[in-house]
Amino acid sequence: MRNFHGKYKTHPFFEGWYLKHQGNGTTIAFIPSFHVCKDKKRYAQIQVVTENGSHCFRFPPAAFHAEENRFYVRVGANAFSSAGINVDLQGKGLSVKGTLQYGALTPPETDMMGPFRHVPMMQCNHGVLSLTHSLTGTLEINGEAFDFTGGTGYIEKDWGCSFPKSYLWAQLSWFENRDCCTMLSIADIPFAGTSFTGCIASVYYGGREYRLATYRGAKILKYSQREALIEQGPYRLRVQLIQDSGAQKLQAPQNGEMARVIKESPACMVRIHFMVGKITLFDVTRDNASFEFCVQELARRSQTKAAPPSRAEA
């Protein structure tokens, strides 16, 4: 997967990386991003989200650097890479400083976009860099040291011009077995002058990835602000928001610029039930899941829009 697509962009564009870290009862995610606005103005920023709040740090374009063919992003004095992160952010209401090292990343078996990765000018492209990896190190957050050693990390990214106008996203890793991770995304996708509701899910369990996606024939049987159920051949995945611990406001891209407000619960109680045929592979309820939604049209569209015919992955 190409790491950075925005070097020569002049039209509205964004590219952002989502790096989630959990350990010893603490969750913190960093979202470095790069933006090109309608007026061709460029800037970079880093959002930080925890269970207690969210914060945004904006930087001039000269402070941003990203390698095109490997995962390395620098914004000011802050660096994010496949080896780990080094952060030093000081602002009103939040200071965070320290270094976390990553163990070996676990990328998905194939590109998350499937054949849609070949479609030019998609509104929003999605990728996963690591479904799970170990953490070592300490972050000082508002003067208090938090040790993430033995914890778990997750990395994904998005790029395009805007987030989907309607979507649901959930992600969960659980600590008894670091080889367990589930990510699900359902979104309204503009395509060829119309739109459809599509889904992508990656279930990583016992060293194997199970992929459910519109381009592989997955069907969305149910979804709402609190629940999603998708089915593909013998696979059946249900994600339920059991208890919301408090959604934090985040900025999201609209025509390249962070001009939209969404909500994310970085650590809330979610149940995930995954079946293969008649066998339940796992049924877990954990309070460290991330759940994000912008669903003002999802329920209505689910009865009126059909996905395009499934296609085998290229």
XYZ file of C-alpha atoms in Angstrom, residues 11-281:
271
model
C -7.593 20.037 -5.592
C -9.372 19.410 -2.238
C -7.654 16.463 -0.609
C -6.937 14.908 2.760
C -4.860 12.023 4.024
C -4.838 10.884 7.622
C -3.494 8.038 9.728
C -5.252 6.679 12.828
C -2.915 5.166 15.422
C -4.653 3.622 18.440
C -2.835 2.516 21.587
C -4.285 0.620 24.538
C -2.578 -0.712 27.632
C -3.028 -0.958 31.380
C -6.531 0.498 31.213
C -5.615 3.539 29.105
C -6.582 4.395 25.521
C -5.023 7.104 23.381
C -5.183 7.592 19.615
C -3.211 9.996 17.433
C -4.471 11.179 14.037
C -1.795 12.982 12.000
C -3.174 14.376 8.740
C -2.443 16.522 5.693
C -4.950 18.785 3.925
C -5.442 20.731 0.689
C -8.434 23.106 0.798
C -10.617 24.517 -1.994
C -8.492 27.661 -2.110
C -5.383 25.408 -2.414
C -4.303 26.333 1.106
C -2.363 23.510 2.745
C -1.864 22.585 6.370
C -1.220 19.624 8.654
C -2.588 18.719 12.027
C -2.606 16.096 14.766
C -5.736 15.155 16.656
C -5.474 13.305 19.952
C -8.421 11.408 21.400
C -8.680 9.745 24.810
C -11.524 8.520 27.005
C -11.619 12.005 28.549
C -11.556 14.309 25.538
C -10.141 15.251 22.162
C -7.622 17.922 21.180
C -6.341 19.332 17.897
C -2.910 20.740 17.069
C -2.505 22.543 13.717
C 0.785 22.980 11.843
C 1.960 24.832 8.715
C 2.562 22.690 5.620
C 6.337 22.984 5.985
C 6.081 21.058 9.270
C 4.694 18.002 7.465
C 6.680 15.246 5.805
C 5.598 11.768 4.716
C 7.505 9.084 2.871
C 5.602 7.882 -0.182
C 6.574 4.209 -0.167
C 6.934 3.390 3.523
C 4.993 4.338 6.617
C 6.773 7.318 8.055
C 4.985 10.570 8.865
C 6.470 13.579 10.650
C 4.488 16.592 11.828
C 6.664 19.108 13.630
C 8.589 17.275 16.346
C 6.216 14.307 16.197
C 7.022 11.155 14.251
C 4.817 8.163 13.404
C 6.157 5.038 11.705
C 5.995 1.250 11.564
C 8.595 1.198 14.367
C 6.556 3.358 16.759
C 5.814 6.946 17.681
C 7.670 9.845 19.261
C 5.361 12.682 20.361
C 5.756 16.047 22.040
C 2.519 18.040 21.997
C 1.808 20.943 24.313
C -1.503 22.801 24.217
C -4.399 24.111 26.220
C -5.930 21.236 28.139
C -3.482 18.588 26.977
C 0.221 17.870 27.037
C 1.529 14.521 25.864
C 5.143 13.480 25.475
C 6.986 10.209 25.085
C 7.947 7.291 22.886
C 6.197 4.013 22.153
C 7.871 1.174 20.273
C 5.863 -1.272 18.159
C 6.348 -4.970 17.729
C 5.911 -6.498 14.283
C 2.887 -5.062 12.488
C 0.100 -7.344 11.244
C -1.172 -6.004 7.916
C -4.304 -7.541 6.351
C -3.743 -10.214 3.739
C -4.941 -8.036 0.848
C -5.825 -4.390 0.217
C -8.939 -3.403 2.174
C -10.432 -1.622 -0.852
C -10.355 -4.747 -3.018
C -11.093 -3.935 -6.687
C -12.229 -0.424 -5.699
C -8.581 0.494 -5.163
C -8.372 0.799 -8.963
C -11.246 3.317 -9.180
C -9.921 6.878 -9.551
C -11.278 9.793 -7.527
C -13.048 7.779 -4.857
C -14.524 10.131 -2.257
C -12.781 8.248 0.548
C -10.297 5.395 0.408
C -9.613 3.179 3.413
C -6.599 1.107 4.387
C -5.347 -0.841 7.383
C -1.635 -0.884 8.159
C -1.758 -3.143 11.207
C -4.593 -5.122 12.746
C -2.578 -5.746 15.880
C 0.902 -5.223 17.285
C 2.513 -5.090 20.702
C 3.503 -1.896 22.504
C 6.449 -0.954 24.678
C 7.041 2.390 26.335
C 5.545 5.205 28.361
C 3.658 8.400 27.562
C 3.452 11.357 29.911
C -0.076 12.761 29.653
C -0.734 16.011 31.525
C 2.237 15.298 33.753
C 1.248 11.726 34.650
C 3.163 8.713 33.326
C 1.174 5.949 31.589
C 2.968 2.689 30.810
C 1.682 1.006 27.645
C 4.129 -1.903 27.798
C 2.305 -5.145 27.073
C -0.553 -3.305 25.395
C -1.912 -3.486 21.867
C -1.838 -1.135 18.898
C -3.907 -0.704 15.728
C -3.249 1.487 12.639
C -5.470 2.474 9.735
C -5.682 5.356 7.278
C -8.031 7.257 4.961
C -7.462 9.529 1.985
C -9.590 11.302 -0.613
C -11.615 14.513 -0.497
C -14.286 13.896 2.172
C -15.518 11.372 4.706
C -18.750 9.599 3.700
C -21.831 11.569 4.673
C -23.182 8.517 6.504
C -21.112 5.776 8.091
C -20.544 3.500 11.055
C -17.128 2.286 12.203
C -16.096 -0.024 15.022
C -12.792 -1.578 16.084
C -11.892 -3.925 18.932
C -8.747 -5.728 20.062
C -8.846 -7.773 23.222
C -5.907 -8.367 25.468
C -6.236 -11.995 26.503
C -5.061 -12.853 23.006
C -3.275 -10.182 20.999
C -4.090 -12.103 17.828
C -7.736 -11.003 18.050
C -8.962 -7.875 16.268
C -12.163 -6.865 14.494
C -12.736 -3.796 12.322
C -16.047 -2.992 10.641
C -17.011 -0.060 8.428
C -20.377 0.599 6.770
C -20.682 3.713 4.622
C -22.642 5.581 1.985
C -20.382 5.490 -1.086
C -20.827 7.786 -4.128
C -20.154 5.758 -7.263
C -20.674 6.388 -11.002
C -23.179 9.193 -10.500
C -25.229 7.379 -7.859
C -24.446 5.878 -4.457
C -24.687 2.626 -2.554
C -24.214 1.443 1.009
C -21.136 -0.738 1.276
C -19.228 -2.521 3.991
C -15.745 -3.734 4.798
C -14.900 -5.925 7.782
C -11.708 -7.621 8.840
C -11.798 -10.273 11.539
C -8.340 -11.396 12.664
C -8.459 -14.441 14.906
C -5.911 -17.129 15.704
C -3.440 -15.894 13.104
C -5.994 -15.855 10.258
C -7.870 -12.975 8.676
C -11.512 -13.326 7.635
C -12.573 -10.638 5.159
C -16.193 -9.628 4.673
C -16.852 -6.918 2.099
C -19.337 -5.688 -0.476
C -16.900 -6.611 -3.240
C -16.906 -10.193 -1.917
C -20.685 -10.460 -1.784
C -21.319 -9.419 1.834
C -24.892 -8.390 2.632
C -25.842 -5.823 5.267
C -28.736 -7.410 7.148
C -29.093 -4.773 9.843
C -27.477 -1.610 11.025
C -28.285 1.371 13.186
C -26.475 3.716 15.544
C -25.953 0.814 17.924
C -25.813 -2.368 15.868
C -24.632 -3.875 12.598
C -25.107 -7.362 11.186
C -23.479 -8.531 7.974
C -23.382 -11.905 6.281
C -21.168 -13.358 3.569
C -21.404 -17.024 2.654
C -20.733 -18.959 5.885
C -19.579 -15.824 7.758
C -21.913 -13.863 10.009
C -20.651 -10.842 11.975
C -22.691 -8.908 14.541
C -21.384 -5.764 16.277
C -23.458 -4.213 19.077
C -22.772 -1.079 21.077
C -23.732 -2.110 24.628
C -22.694 0.955 26.593
C -21.333 4.264 25.309
C -18.767 5.653 27.718
C -19.048 9.122 26.184
C -18.390 10.084 22.583
C -15.673 12.660 21.929
C -15.961 15.304 19.221
C -13.462 15.012 16.381
C -12.845 17.028 13.248
C -13.428 15.239 9.949
C -12.577 16.171 6.345
C -15.064 17.854 4.033
C -13.649 18.908 0.642
C -10.151 18.452 2.003
C -10.522 20.678 5.031
C -11.380 19.648 8.584
C -14.740 21.400 8.411
C -17.023 18.765 9.907
C -17.630 17.474 13.430
C -18.140 13.761 14.119
C -18.192 11.727 17.321
C -16.053 8.811 18.434
C -16.129 6.718 21.567
C -12.496 5.588 21.881
C -13.144 3.016 24.624
C -16.700 1.779 25.101
C -18.493 -1.525 25.712
C -19.171 -3.473 22.521
C -20.243 -7.044 21.860
C -18.840 -8.827 18.794
C -20.234 -12.184 17.711
C -18.626 -13.980 14.766
C -19.880 -17.230 13.299
C -18.516 -19.517 10.592
C -21.381 -21.702 9.479
C -23.144 -22.903 12.614
C -20.024 -22.550 14.755
C -19.465 -19.499 16.933
C -15.794 -18.667 16.525
